Coordinates of C-alpha atoms and ligand atoms in Angstrom, one line a residue:
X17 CA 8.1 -18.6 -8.7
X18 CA 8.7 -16.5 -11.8
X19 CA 7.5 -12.4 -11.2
X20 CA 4.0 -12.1 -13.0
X21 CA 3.8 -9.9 -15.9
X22 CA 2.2 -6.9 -15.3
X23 CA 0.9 -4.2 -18.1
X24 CA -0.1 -1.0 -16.6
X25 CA -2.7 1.3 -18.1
X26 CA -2.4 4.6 -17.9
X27 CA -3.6 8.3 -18.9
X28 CA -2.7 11.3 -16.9
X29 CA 0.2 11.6 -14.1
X30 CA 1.2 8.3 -13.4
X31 CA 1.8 8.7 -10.1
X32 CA 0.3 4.6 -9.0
X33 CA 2.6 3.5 -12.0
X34 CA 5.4 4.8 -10.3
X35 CA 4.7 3.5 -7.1
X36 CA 4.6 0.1 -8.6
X37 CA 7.9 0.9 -10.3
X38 CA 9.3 2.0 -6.9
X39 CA 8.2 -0.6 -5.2
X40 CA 9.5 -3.5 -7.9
X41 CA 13.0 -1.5 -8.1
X42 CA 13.2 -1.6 -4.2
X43 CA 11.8 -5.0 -3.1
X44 CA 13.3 -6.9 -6.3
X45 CA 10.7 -8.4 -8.8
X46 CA 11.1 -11.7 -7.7
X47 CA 10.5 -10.7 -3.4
X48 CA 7.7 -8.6 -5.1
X49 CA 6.0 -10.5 -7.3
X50 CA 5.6 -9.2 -10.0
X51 CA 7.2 -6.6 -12.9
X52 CA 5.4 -4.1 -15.5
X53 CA 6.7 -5.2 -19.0
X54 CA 5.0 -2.5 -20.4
X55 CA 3.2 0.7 -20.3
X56 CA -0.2 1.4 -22.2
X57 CA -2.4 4.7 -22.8
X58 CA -5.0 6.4 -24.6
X59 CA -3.1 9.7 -25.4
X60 CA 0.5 10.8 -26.1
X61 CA 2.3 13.6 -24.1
X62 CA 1.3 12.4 -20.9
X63 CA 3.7 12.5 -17.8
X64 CA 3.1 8.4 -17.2
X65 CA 4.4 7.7 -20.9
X66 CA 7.3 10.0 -19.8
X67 CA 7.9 7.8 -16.4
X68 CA 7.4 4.6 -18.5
X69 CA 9.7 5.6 -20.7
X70 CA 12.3 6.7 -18.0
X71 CA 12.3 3.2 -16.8
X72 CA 13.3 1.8 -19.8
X73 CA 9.9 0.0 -20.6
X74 CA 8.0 -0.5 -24.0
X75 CA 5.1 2.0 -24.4
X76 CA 2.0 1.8 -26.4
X77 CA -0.5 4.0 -27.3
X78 CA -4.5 3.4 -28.7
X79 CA -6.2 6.5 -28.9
X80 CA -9.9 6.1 -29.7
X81 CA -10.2 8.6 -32.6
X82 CA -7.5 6.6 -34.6
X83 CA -9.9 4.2 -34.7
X84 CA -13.5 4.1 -37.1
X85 CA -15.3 3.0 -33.9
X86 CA -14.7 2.1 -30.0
X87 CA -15.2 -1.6 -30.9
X88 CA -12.0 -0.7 -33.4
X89 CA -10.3 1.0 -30.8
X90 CA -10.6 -1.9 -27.7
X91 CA -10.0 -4.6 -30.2
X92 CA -6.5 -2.6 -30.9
X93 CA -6.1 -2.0 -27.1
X94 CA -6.3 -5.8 -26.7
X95 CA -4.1 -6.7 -29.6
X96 CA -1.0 -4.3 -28.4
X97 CA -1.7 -5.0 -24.5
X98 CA -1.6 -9.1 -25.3
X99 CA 1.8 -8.5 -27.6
X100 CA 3.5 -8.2 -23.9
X101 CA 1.0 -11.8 -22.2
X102 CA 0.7 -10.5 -19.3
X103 CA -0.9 -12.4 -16.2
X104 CA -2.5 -9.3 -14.5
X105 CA -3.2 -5.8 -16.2
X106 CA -3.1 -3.0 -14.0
X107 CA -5.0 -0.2 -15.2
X108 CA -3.8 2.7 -13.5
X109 CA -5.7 5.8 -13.3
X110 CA -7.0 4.8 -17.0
X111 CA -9.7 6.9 -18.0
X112 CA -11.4 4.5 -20.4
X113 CA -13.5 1.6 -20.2
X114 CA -12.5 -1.2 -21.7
X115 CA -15.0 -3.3 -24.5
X116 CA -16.0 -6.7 -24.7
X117 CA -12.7 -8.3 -26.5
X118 CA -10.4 -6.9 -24.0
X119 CA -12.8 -8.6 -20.9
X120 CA -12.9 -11.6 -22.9
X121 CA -8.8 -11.4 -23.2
X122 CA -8.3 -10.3 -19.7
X123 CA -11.4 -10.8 -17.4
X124 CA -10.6 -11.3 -14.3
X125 CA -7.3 -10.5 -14.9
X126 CA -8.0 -6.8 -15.1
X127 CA -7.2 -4.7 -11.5
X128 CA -8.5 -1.1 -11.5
X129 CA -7.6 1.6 -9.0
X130 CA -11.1 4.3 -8.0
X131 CA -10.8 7.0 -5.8
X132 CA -13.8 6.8 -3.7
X133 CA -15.3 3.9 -1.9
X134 CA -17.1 2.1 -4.5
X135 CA -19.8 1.5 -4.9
X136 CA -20.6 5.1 -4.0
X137 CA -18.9 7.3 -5.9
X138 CA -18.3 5.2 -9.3
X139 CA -17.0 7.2 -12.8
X140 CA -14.8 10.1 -13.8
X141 CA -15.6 11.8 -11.0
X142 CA -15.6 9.9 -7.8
X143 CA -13.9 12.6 -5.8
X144 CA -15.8 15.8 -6.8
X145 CA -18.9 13.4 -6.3
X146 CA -18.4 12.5 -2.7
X147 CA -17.0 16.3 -2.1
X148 CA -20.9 17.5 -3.3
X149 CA -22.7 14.4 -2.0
X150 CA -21.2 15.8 1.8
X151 CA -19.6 12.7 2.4
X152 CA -17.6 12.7 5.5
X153 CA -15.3 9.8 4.4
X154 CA -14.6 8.6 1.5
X155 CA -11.4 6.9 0.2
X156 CA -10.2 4.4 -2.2
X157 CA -10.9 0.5 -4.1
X158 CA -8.8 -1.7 -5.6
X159 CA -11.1 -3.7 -7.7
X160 CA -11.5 -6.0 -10.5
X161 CA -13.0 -4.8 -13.9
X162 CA -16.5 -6.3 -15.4
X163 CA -18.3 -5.0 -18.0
X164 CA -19.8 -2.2 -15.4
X165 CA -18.5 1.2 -14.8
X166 CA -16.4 0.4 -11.6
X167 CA -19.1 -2.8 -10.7
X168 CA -16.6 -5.5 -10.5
X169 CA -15.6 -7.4 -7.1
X170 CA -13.5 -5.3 -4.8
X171 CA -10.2 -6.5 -3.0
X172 CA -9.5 -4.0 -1.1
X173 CA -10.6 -0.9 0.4
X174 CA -9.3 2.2 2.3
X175 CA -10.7 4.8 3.8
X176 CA -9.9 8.8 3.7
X177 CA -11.5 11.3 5.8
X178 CA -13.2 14.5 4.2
X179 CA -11.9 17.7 6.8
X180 CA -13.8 21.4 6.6
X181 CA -10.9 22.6 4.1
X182 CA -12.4 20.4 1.8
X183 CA -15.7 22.3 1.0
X184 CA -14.3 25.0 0.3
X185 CA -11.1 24.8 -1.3
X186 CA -12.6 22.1 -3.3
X187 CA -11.8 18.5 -4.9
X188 CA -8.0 18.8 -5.3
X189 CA -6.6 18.7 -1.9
X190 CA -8.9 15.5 -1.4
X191 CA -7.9 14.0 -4.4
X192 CA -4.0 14.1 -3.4
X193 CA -5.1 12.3 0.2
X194 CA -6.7 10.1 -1.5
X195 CA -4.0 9.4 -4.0
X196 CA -1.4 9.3 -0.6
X197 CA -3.4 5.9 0.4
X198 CA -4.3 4.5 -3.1
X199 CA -0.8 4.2 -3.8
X200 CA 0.1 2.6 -1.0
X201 CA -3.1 0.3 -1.4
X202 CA -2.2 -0.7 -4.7
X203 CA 0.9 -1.4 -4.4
X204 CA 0.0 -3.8 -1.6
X205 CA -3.2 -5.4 -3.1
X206 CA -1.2 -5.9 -6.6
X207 CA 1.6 -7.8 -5.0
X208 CA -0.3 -10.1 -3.0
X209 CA -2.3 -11.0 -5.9
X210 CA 0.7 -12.1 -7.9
X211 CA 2.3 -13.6 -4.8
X212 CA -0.3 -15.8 -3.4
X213 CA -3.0 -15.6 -6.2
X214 CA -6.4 -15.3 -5.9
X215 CA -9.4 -16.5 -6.6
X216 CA -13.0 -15.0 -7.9
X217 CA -16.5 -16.1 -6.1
X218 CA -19.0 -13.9 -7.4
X219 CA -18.9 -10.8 -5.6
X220 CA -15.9 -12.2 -3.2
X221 CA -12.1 -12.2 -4.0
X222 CA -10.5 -14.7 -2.0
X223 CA -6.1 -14.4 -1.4
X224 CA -5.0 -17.3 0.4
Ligands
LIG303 C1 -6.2 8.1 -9.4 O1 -6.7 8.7 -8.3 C2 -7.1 7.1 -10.0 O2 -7.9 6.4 -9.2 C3 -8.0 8.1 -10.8 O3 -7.0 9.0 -11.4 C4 -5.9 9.1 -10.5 C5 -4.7 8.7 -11.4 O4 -3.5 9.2 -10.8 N1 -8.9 7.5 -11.7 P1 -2.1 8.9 -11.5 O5 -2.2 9.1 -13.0 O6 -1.8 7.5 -11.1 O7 -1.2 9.9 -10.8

């Protein structure tokens, strides 16, 4: 079966895009799955444009003040992330919710990667949030978007445990744990979707 399309969202490091890119280059798109044909995000100068860019792939970029309103700005997102079809988008440590026309494009197409174990934890913050909260474990979801702030059905889950250091030295060190087993999560979860499909019940996500 033909690799599935994959256009990954990004806005800061880029560090989950280039464990997909890693992954891809070393199992092969086709023994993978799937391949990013391109690379979207709401700001320039960021080191995931850099990395797209460095694998040779087509970047876009729709930031929200080029636009008159965020309606403007997600119906732009969707035009410029359909130009590449792709079957799944990935978005990638993206640090914007998406609007109506880009769910009605991709819902239930749309994978997003939180760092905490939804649904505690949900928004910009998820880390510094369980940090404060005194969570003992918190982690990582691979999920699929709705029109909620990190609502939609998860697919997978994994956990990371908060140690003393944590409290005081503060959300950082947690953050790159967490990041150590998100990767590695997404990567997995993303491939077996465009391998063996999936399929939406409500809440559930069924993979053969
Ligand atoms: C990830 O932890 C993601 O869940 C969060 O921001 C981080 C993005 O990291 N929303 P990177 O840009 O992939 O390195």
């Amino acid at each position: 079966m033909a690799a599935k399309r994959l256009v990954v969202l990004v806005s800061g490091s880029g560090t989950n895009l280039q464990a997909l890119l890693d992954a891809i280059e070393a199992e092969g798109p086709d023994t993978y799955g799937a391949r990013v044909v391109a690379v979207g995000a709401d700001r320039d100068g960021i080191a995931g444009l850099d990395r797209a860019r460095a694998a040779g792939l087509p970047t876009f970029v729709c930031r929200v003040p080029d636009h008159a309103d965020r309606a403007g700005w997600d119906a732009a997102l969707t035009e410029a992330t359909a130009e590449y079809r792709p079957d799944l988008v990935v978005s990638a440590g993206f640090m914007k919710i998406v609007g109506k026309a880009f769910l009605a494009r991709f819902g239930g197409r749309i994978v997003n990667t939180h760092p905490a174990l939804l649904p505690s934890f949900p928004g910009a913050h998820g880390v510094r949030d369980a940090l404060a909260y005194g969570a003992k474990v918190t982690g990582c979801t691979v999920h699929f978007v709705d029109d909620g702030v990190d609502t939609g059905p998860i697919i997978a889950q994994r956990a990371v445990e908060v140690v003393e250091e944590d409290t005081r030295e503060g959300a950082a060190a947690l953050h790159e744990r967490i990041k150590d087993v998100e990767r590695r999560l997404l990567v997995e979860v993303v491939g077996r979707l465009a391998r063996d499909g999936y399929r939406i019940e409500g809440r559930k996500v069924l993979i053969p």
